[in-house]
mmCIF file of C-alpha atoms and ligand atoms in Angstrom:
data_model
loop_
_atom_site.group_PDB
_atom_site.id
_atom_site.type_symbol
_atom_site.label_atom_id
_atom_site.label_comp_id
_atom_site.label_asym_id
_atom_site.label_seq_id
_atom_site.Cartn_x
_atom_site.Cartn_y
_atom_site.Cartn_z
ATOM 1 C CA UNK A 1 93.674 101.952 88.791
ATOM 2 C CA UNK A 2 96.390 101.779 91.425
ATOM 3 C CA UNK A 3 97.190 98.207 92.407
ATOM 4 C CA UNK A 4 97.660 97.661 96.147
ATOM 5 C CA UNK A 5 101.399 97.204 96.542
ATOM 6 C CA UNK A 6 101.712 94.255 98.916
ATOM 7 C CA UNK A 7 99.531 92.152 101.233
ATOM 8 C CA UNK A 8 98.217 90.013 98.359
ATOM 9 C CA UNK A 9 94.850 91.739 97.843
ATOM 10 C CA UNK A 10 93.080 90.258 94.836
ATOM 11 C CA UNK A 11 90.821 92.184 92.490
ATOM 12 C CA UNK A 12 87.121 91.455 92.274
ATOM 13 C CA UNK A 13 86.948 88.871 89.452
ATOM 14 C CA UNK A 14 83.660 90.409 88.245
ATOM 15 C CA UNK A 15 85.095 93.851 87.418
ATOM 16 C CA UNK A 16 88.856 93.844 88.022
ATOM 17 C CA UNK A 17 88.612 96.482 90.771
ATOM 18 C CA UNK A 18 90.387 96.161 94.114
ATOM 19 C CA UNK A 19 88.059 96.433 97.070
ATOM 20 C CA UNK A 20 88.916 99.007 99.726
ATOM 21 C CA UNK A 21 87.547 99.262 103.259
ATOM 22 C CA UNK A 22 88.625 102.431 105.057
ATOM 23 C CA UNK A 23 88.548 103.486 108.693
ATOM 24 C CA UNK A 24 87.939 107.205 109.234
ATOM 25 C CA UNK A 25 88.867 107.788 112.863
ATOM 26 C CA UNK A 26 87.984 111.514 112.666
ATOM 27 C CA UNK A 27 89.237 113.475 115.732
ATOM 28 C CA UNK A 28 89.587 110.403 117.954
ATOM 29 C CA UNK A 29 92.487 108.374 119.422
ATOM 30 C CA UNK A 30 95.830 109.942 120.387
ATOM 31 C CA UNK A 31 99.007 108.330 119.069
ATOM 32 C CA UNK A 32 99.255 105.831 121.936
ATOM 33 C CA UNK A 33 95.628 104.800 121.546
ATOM 34 C CA UNK A 34 96.165 104.596 117.788
ATOM 35 C CA UNK A 35 99.007 102.117 118.227
ATOM 36 C CA UNK A 36 97.045 99.832 120.529
ATOM 37 C CA UNK A 37 93.925 100.019 118.329
ATOM 38 C CA UNK A 38 95.902 99.095 115.193
ATOM 39 C CA UNK A 39 97.626 96.241 117.041
ATOM 40 C CA UNK A 40 94.285 94.854 118.225
ATOM 41 C CA UNK A 41 92.885 95.089 114.713
ATOM 42 C CA UNK A 42 95.909 93.312 113.277
ATOM 43 C CA UNK A 43 95.471 90.388 115.672
ATOM 44 C CA UNK A 44 91.816 90.072 114.729
ATOM 45 C CA UNK A 45 92.388 90.057 110.969
ATOM 46 C CA UNK A 46 92.704 86.776 109.116
ATOM 47 C CA UNK A 47 94.731 86.370 105.972
ATOM 48 C CA UNK A 48 91.632 85.950 103.821
ATOM 49 C CA UNK A 49 90.413 89.373 105.013
ATOM 50 C CA UNK A 50 93.247 91.300 103.420
ATOM 51 C CA UNK A 51 93.337 89.053 100.388
ATOM 52 C CA UNK A 52 89.714 89.993 99.820
ATOM 53 C CA UNK A 53 90.093 93.726 100.380
ATOM 54 C CA UNK A 54 92.683 96.415 100.925
ATOM 55 C CA UNK A 55 92.262 98.120 104.316
ATOM 56 C CA UNK A 56 93.205 101.745 104.968
ATOM 57 C CA UNK A 57 93.369 103.526 108.316
ATOM 58 C CA UNK A 58 92.836 107.309 108.411
ATOM 59 C CA UNK A 59 93.905 108.552 111.850
ATOM 60 C CA UNK A 60 94.419 112.167 113.003
ATOM 61 C CA UNK A 61 97.623 113.771 111.665
ATOM 62 C CA UNK A 62 99.388 113.419 115.035
ATOM 63 C CA UNK A 63 99.127 109.600 114.822
ATOM 64 C CA UNK A 64 100.531 109.162 111.329
ATOM 65 C CA UNK A 65 104.199 108.820 112.179
ATOM 66 C CA UNK A 66 103.523 106.267 114.941
ATOM 67 C CA UNK A 67 101.329 104.161 112.669
ATOM 68 C CA UNK A 68 103.756 104.418 109.772
ATOM 69 C CA UNK A 69 106.515 102.943 111.952
ATOM 70 C CA UNK A 70 104.203 100.305 113.423
ATOM 71 C CA UNK A 71 102.863 99.128 110.039
ATOM 72 C CA UNK A 72 106.387 98.920 108.633
ATOM 73 C CA UNK A 73 108.100 97.251 111.589
ATOM 74 C CA UNK A 74 105.353 94.681 112.180
ATOM 75 C CA UNK A 75 104.507 94.284 108.469
ATOM 76 C CA UNK A 76 100.861 94.964 109.115
ATOM 77 C CA UNK A 77 98.676 94.529 106.029
ATOM 78 C CA UNK A 78 97.190 98.003 106.465
ATOM 79 C CA UNK A 79 97.536 101.086 104.258
ATOM 80 C CA UNK A 80 97.939 104.499 105.792
ATOM 81 C CA UNK A 81 95.492 107.280 104.981
ATOM 82 C CA UNK A 82 94.946 110.902 105.984
ATOM 83 C CA UNK A 83 91.663 112.732 106.552
ATOM 84 C CA UNK A 84 92.479 115.994 104.807
ATOM 85 C CA UNK A 85 95.320 118.102 103.411
ATOM 86 C CA UNK A 86 96.007 121.613 102.214
ATOM 87 C CA UNK A 87 95.555 122.594 98.580
ATOM 88 C CA UNK A 88 98.788 124.630 98.866
ATOM 89 C CA UNK A 89 102.283 123.120 98.516
ATOM 90 C CA UNK A 90 103.915 125.104 101.365
ATOM 91 C CA UNK A 91 104.133 128.559 102.910
ATOM 92 C CA UNK A 92 102.351 130.827 105.353
ATOM 93 C CA UNK A 93 99.225 128.747 105.988
ATOM 94 C CA UNK A 94 99.184 128.392 109.763
ATOM 95 C CA UNK A 95 97.789 125.092 110.951
ATOM 96 C CA UNK A 96 97.761 123.403 107.548
ATOM 97 C CA UNK A 97 99.455 120.164 106.430
ATOM 98 C CA UNK A 98 100.669 119.749 102.852
ATOM 99 C CA UNK A 99 100.201 116.725 100.621
ATOM 100 C CA UNK A 100 103.986 116.370 100.291
ATOM 101 C CA UNK A 101 104.315 116.078 104.095
ATOM 102 C CA UNK A 102 101.792 113.241 104.076
ATOM 103 C CA UNK A 103 103.472 111.440 101.186
ATOM 104 C CA UNK A 104 106.734 111.538 103.158
ATOM 105 C CA UNK A 105 104.970 109.527 105.896
ATOM 106 C CA UNK A 106 104.006 106.771 103.422
ATOM 107 C CA UNK A 107 100.409 107.948 103.319
ATOM 108 C CA UNK A 108 98.680 106.300 100.359
ATOM 109 C CA UNK A 109 95.120 107.678 100.458
ATOM 110 C CA UNK A 110 93.871 111.140 101.428
ATOM 111 C CA UNK A 111 90.200 111.740 102.178
ATOM 112 C CA UNK A 112 89.137 114.933 100.417
ATOM 113 C CA UNK A 113 85.847 116.763 100.758
ATOM 114 C CA UNK A 114 84.422 114.832 103.684
ATOM 115 C CA UNK A 115 81.000 116.253 104.466
ATOM 116 C CA UNK A 116 82.217 117.414 107.896
ATOM 117 C CA UNK A 117 84.901 119.469 106.106
ATOM 118 C CA UNK A 118 82.311 120.823 103.689
ATOM 119 C CA UNK A 119 79.844 121.647 106.469
ATOM 120 C CA UNK A 120 82.023 122.909 109.360
ATOM 121 C CA UNK A 121 84.982 124.302 107.417
ATOM 122 C CA UNK A 122 83.137 125.655 104.399
ATOM 123 C CA UNK A 123 84.954 123.543 101.798
ATOM 124 C CA UNK A 124 83.503 124.101 98.340
ATOM 125 C CA UNK A 125 83.662 121.807 95.304
ATOM 126 C CA UNK A 126 86.349 124.187 93.939
ATOM 127 C CA UNK A 127 88.544 123.833 97.018
ATOM 128 C CA UNK A 128 88.023 120.069 97.015
ATOM 129 C CA UNK A 129 89.162 119.982 93.356
ATOM 130 C CA UNK A 130 92.313 121.950 94.269
ATOM 131 C CA UNK A 131 93.056 119.505 97.095
ATOM 132 C CA UNK A 132 92.629 116.556 94.740
ATOM 133 C CA UNK A 133 95.189 118.164 92.434
ATOM 134 C CA UNK A 134 97.613 118.567 95.354
ATOM 135 C CA UNK A 135 97.160 114.927 96.412
ATOM 136 C CA UNK A 136 97.897 113.720 92.878
ATOM 137 C CA UNK A 137 100.977 115.930 92.627
ATOM 138 C CA UNK A 138 102.384 114.001 95.600
ATOM 139 C CA UNK A 139 101.578 110.612 94.025
ATOM 140 C CA UNK A 140 98.839 109.703 96.492
ATOM 141 C CA UNK A 141 95.264 108.591 95.846
ATOM 142 C CA UNK A 142 92.377 110.947 96.635
ATOM 143 C CA UNK A 143 89.388 109.403 98.397
ATOM 144 C CA UNK A 144 86.698 111.904 97.520
ATOM 145 C CA UNK A 145 83.462 112.125 99.488
ATOM 146 C CA UNK A 146 80.233 113.205 97.844
ATOM 147 C CA UNK A 147 76.659 113.096 99.089
ATOM 148 C CA UNK A 148 73.478 115.029 99.595
ATOM 149 C CA UNK A 149 71.905 116.648 102.662
ATOM 150 C CA UNK A 150 68.515 115.598 104.015
ATOM 151 C CA UNK A 151 66.894 118.663 102.378
ATOM 152 C CA UNK A 152 68.481 117.891 99.032
ATOM 153 C CA UNK A 153 67.274 114.325 99.248
ATOM 154 C CA UNK A 154 63.753 115.413 100.136
ATOM 155 C CA UNK A 155 63.879 117.828 97.202
ATOM 156 C CA UNK A 156 64.885 114.965 94.867
ATOM 157 C CA UNK A 157 68.223 116.677 94.121
ATOM 158 C CA UNK A 158 70.511 113.788 95.098
ATOM 159 C CA UNK A 159 71.607 112.938 91.545
ATOM 160 C CA UNK A 160 72.300 116.566 90.653
ATOM 161 C CA UNK A 161 74.303 117.261 93.839
ATOM 162 C CA UNK A 162 76.377 114.086 93.454
ATOM 163 C CA UNK A 163 77.045 114.670 89.720
ATOM 164 C CA UNK A 164 78.059 118.303 90.311
ATOM 165 C CA UNK A 165 80.551 117.360 93.056
ATOM 166 C CA UNK A 166 82.004 114.562 90.924
ATOM 167 C CA UNK A 167 82.301 116.741 87.820
ATOM 168 C CA UNK A 168 84.159 119.424 89.817
ATOM 169 C CA UNK A 169 86.991 117.021 90.662
ATOM 170 C CA UNK A 170 87.240 115.150 87.344
ATOM 171 C CA UNK A 171 86.805 117.862 84.729
ATOM 172 C CA UNK A 172 90.365 119.266 84.823
ATOM 173 C CA UNK A 173 92.109 115.946 85.391
ATOM 174 C CA UNK A 174 93.362 113.388 82.861
ATOM 175 C CA UNK A 175 91.555 110.082 82.406
ATOM 176 C CA UNK A 176 94.604 108.296 83.748
ATOM 177 C CA UNK A 177 94.507 110.373 86.935
ATOM 178 C CA UNK A 178 90.771 109.881 87.338
ATOM 179 C CA UNK A 179 91.004 106.109 86.966
ATOM 180 C CA UNK A 180 93.029 106.022 90.216
ATOM 181 C CA UNK A 181 90.360 107.910 92.205
ATOM 182 C CA UNK A 182 88.272 106.448 94.985
ATOM 183 C CA UNK A 183 84.858 108.030 95.591
ATOM 184 C CA UNK A 184 82.812 107.569 98.714
ATOM 185 C CA UNK A 185 79.085 108.098 98.425
ATOM 186 C CA UNK A 186 78.210 109.431 101.868
ATOM 187 C CA UNK A 187 74.698 110.822 102.203
ATOM 188 C CA UNK A 188 75.104 113.481 104.888
ATOM 189 C CA UNK A 189 71.947 112.466 106.721
ATOM 190 C CA UNK A 190 73.403 108.968 107.202
ATOM 191 C CA UNK A 191 76.724 109.982 108.782
ATOM 192 C CA UNK A 192 76.966 109.245 112.477
ATOM 193 C CA UNK A 193 73.188 108.975 112.768
ATOM 194 C CA UNK A 194 72.788 105.199 112.904
ATOM 195 C CA UNK A 195 70.505 105.570 109.866
ATOM 196 C CA UNK A 196 72.299 104.061 106.865
ATOM 197 C CA UNK A 197 71.131 104.444 103.282
ATOM 198 C CA UNK A 198 69.704 101.327 101.679
ATOM 199 C CA UNK A 199 71.997 99.239 99.461
ATOM 200 C CA UNK A 200 69.693 100.220 96.569
ATOM 201 C CA UNK A 201 70.259 103.955 97.277
ATOM 202 C CA UNK A 202 74.013 103.402 97.446
ATOM 203 C CA UNK A 203 74.014 101.309 94.274
ATOM 204 C CA UNK A 204 72.048 104.029 92.478
ATOM 205 C CA UNK A 205 74.394 106.803 93.667
ATOM 206 C CA UNK A 206 77.444 104.784 92.592
ATOM 207 C CA UNK A 207 75.875 104.597 89.131
ATOM 208 C CA UNK A 208 75.384 108.378 89.153
ATOM 209 C CA UNK A 209 79.066 108.829 90.083
ATOM 210 C CA UNK A 210 80.187 106.586 87.217
ATOM 211 C CA UNK A 211 77.893 108.358 84.733
ATOM 212 C CA UNK A 212 79.340 111.753 85.689
ATOM 213 C CA UNK A 213 82.854 110.386 85.139
ATOM 214 C CA UNK A 214 81.891 108.711 81.849
ATOM 215 C CA UNK A 215 80.602 112.053 80.496
ATOM 216 C CA UNK A 216 84.098 113.548 80.705
ATOM 217 C CA UNK A 217 86.355 110.516 80.429
ATOM 218 C CA UNK A 218 84.407 107.612 78.901
ATOM 219 C CA UNK A 219 83.192 104.264 80.160
ATOM 220 C CA UNK A 220 86.595 102.634 80.631
ATOM 221 C CA UNK A 221 87.694 105.282 83.113
ATOM 222 C CA UNK A 222 84.300 105.283 84.842
ATOM 223 C CA UNK A 223 84.520 101.519 85.297
ATOM 224 C CA UNK A 224 88.062 101.666 86.716
ATOM 225 C CA UNK A 225 87.135 104.050 89.542
ATOM 226 C CA UNK A 226 86.367 102.562 92.927
ATOM 227 C CA UNK A 227 83.231 103.632 94.779
ATOM 228 C CA UNK A 228 82.675 103.141 98.497
ATOM 229 C CA UNK A 229 79.567 103.617 100.583
ATOM 230 C CA UNK A 230 79.825 105.473 103.890
ATOM 231 C CA UNK A 231 77.321 106.478 106.576
ATOM 232 C CA UNK A 232 76.422 104.379 109.628
ATOM 233 C CA UNK A 233 78.103 101.232 108.327
ATOM 234 C CA UNK A 234 78.220 98.454 110.931
ATOM 235 C CA UNK A 235 78.842 94.707 111.114
ATOM 236 C CA UNK A 236 75.155 94.000 110.500
ATOM 237 C CA UNK A 237 74.764 96.019 107.277
ATOM 238 C CA UNK A 238 78.285 95.802 105.759
ATOM 239 C CA UNK A 239 77.668 92.651 103.708
ATOM 240 C CA UNK A 240 74.539 94.095 102.074
ATOM 241 C CA UNK A 241 76.607 97.010 100.687
ATOM 242 C CA UNK A 242 79.532 94.829 99.666
ATOM 243 C CA UNK A 243 77.215 92.623 97.632
ATOM 244 C CA UNK A 244 76.193 95.576 95.395
ATOM 245 C CA UNK A 245 77.858 95.222 91.986
ATOM 246 C CA UNK A 246 78.595 98.973 91.731
ATOM 247 C CA UNK A 247 80.219 99.243 95.169
ATOM 248 C CA UNK A 248 83.866 98.419 95.852
ATOM 249 C CA UNK A 249 84.171 99.154 99.532
ATOM 250 C CA UNK A 250 83.145 101.052 102.627
ATOM 251 C CA UNK A 251 84.174 104.199 104.478
ATOM 252 C CA UNK A 252 83.532 103.550 108.140
ATOM 253 C CA UNK A 253 83.499 106.195 110.886
ATOM 254 C CA UNK A 254 82.182 105.372 114.358
ATOM 255 C CA UNK A 255 82.359 101.583 114.028
ATOM 256 C CA UNK A 256 86.008 101.715 112.917
ATOM 257 C CA UNK A 257 87.162 102.969 116.348
ATOM 258 C CA UNK A 258 86.439 99.563 117.848
ATOM 259 C CA UNK A 259 88.833 96.952 116.398
ATOM 260 C CA UNK A 260 86.388 94.182 117.141
ATOM 261 C CA UNK A 261 83.512 95.885 115.299
ATOM 262 C CA UNK A 262 85.752 96.962 112.427
ATOM 263 C CA UNK A 263 87.215 93.474 111.975
ATOM 264 C CA UNK A 264 83.684 92.069 111.877
ATOM 265 C CA UNK A 265 82.794 94.592 109.152
ATOM 266 C CA UNK A 266 85.809 93.465 107.113
ATOM 267 C CA UNK A 267 84.988 89.798 107.680
ATOM 268 C CA UNK A 268 81.382 90.379 106.634
HETATM 269 P P1 PGA B 1 79.887 106.959 110.382
HETATM 270 O O1 PGA B 1 80.829 107.978 109.574
HETATM 271 O O2 PGA B 1 80.291 105.565 109.942
HETATM 272 O O3 PGA B 1 80.179 107.212 111.820
HETATM 273 O O4 PGA B 1 78.490 107.269 109.990
HETATM 274 C C1 PGA B 1 81.188 107.767 108.249
HETATM 275 C C2 PGA B 1 82.072 108.891 107.772
HETATM 276 O O5 PGA B 1 81.845 110.030 108.173
HETATM 277 O O6 PGA B 1 83.022 108.672 106.997
#
């Protein structure tokens, strides 16, 4: 598992994994708004917050350079993340951004396979696996989203859908590569709806993710991987997810746009 480089984050003594709370800003905040939001967040964070957990910010591509410079010049204890990248290294792919370009901006984590990418941009498990490979080739960490739709949940297919998506990204990778992965269990019906899954659902899904990894790579690798919960996380429910033994963090959308709300989630 990749150790957070600075900021003094300590691993969870119960399992040796580093906690990770991530802000997915989606298509919100221009680069000026990004700077002021990150500054506000920084002033609200206390030292014990980033000793307890690593914090990553995933802004739109156009904000990355500004935040890179801000985090470095003001030594902010925040890691930079992206929301997506191309599976191709370079070339005639109009509108795409390569993994190498992100790595050059000190991006550490890249979200891959977010359900909005799967739903609105037709990303398949195969494409997600190719993107994971590209992220690894540029020495970054993939943050891979998996989760079921409402229909799949009603049809009791959650475990199958989650296992299939996990297997697609781990089967052609080495155990060493896989142990660096972060997964986010994000049930699609819980994203942006204000209707979060229960901690029990999230705990169960995290177990399903680890089982799918263990099948290909064994228990040690499965236990090294970090699993987040995402979907309508807020300051009121964050602690209930963080107290689940199988969960190592949170992927926060809407509530991460407000530094006050996001800092309360981290403090919780
Ligand atoms: P939400 O989004 O917190 O707004 O539900 C989570 C996500 O899509 O990562």
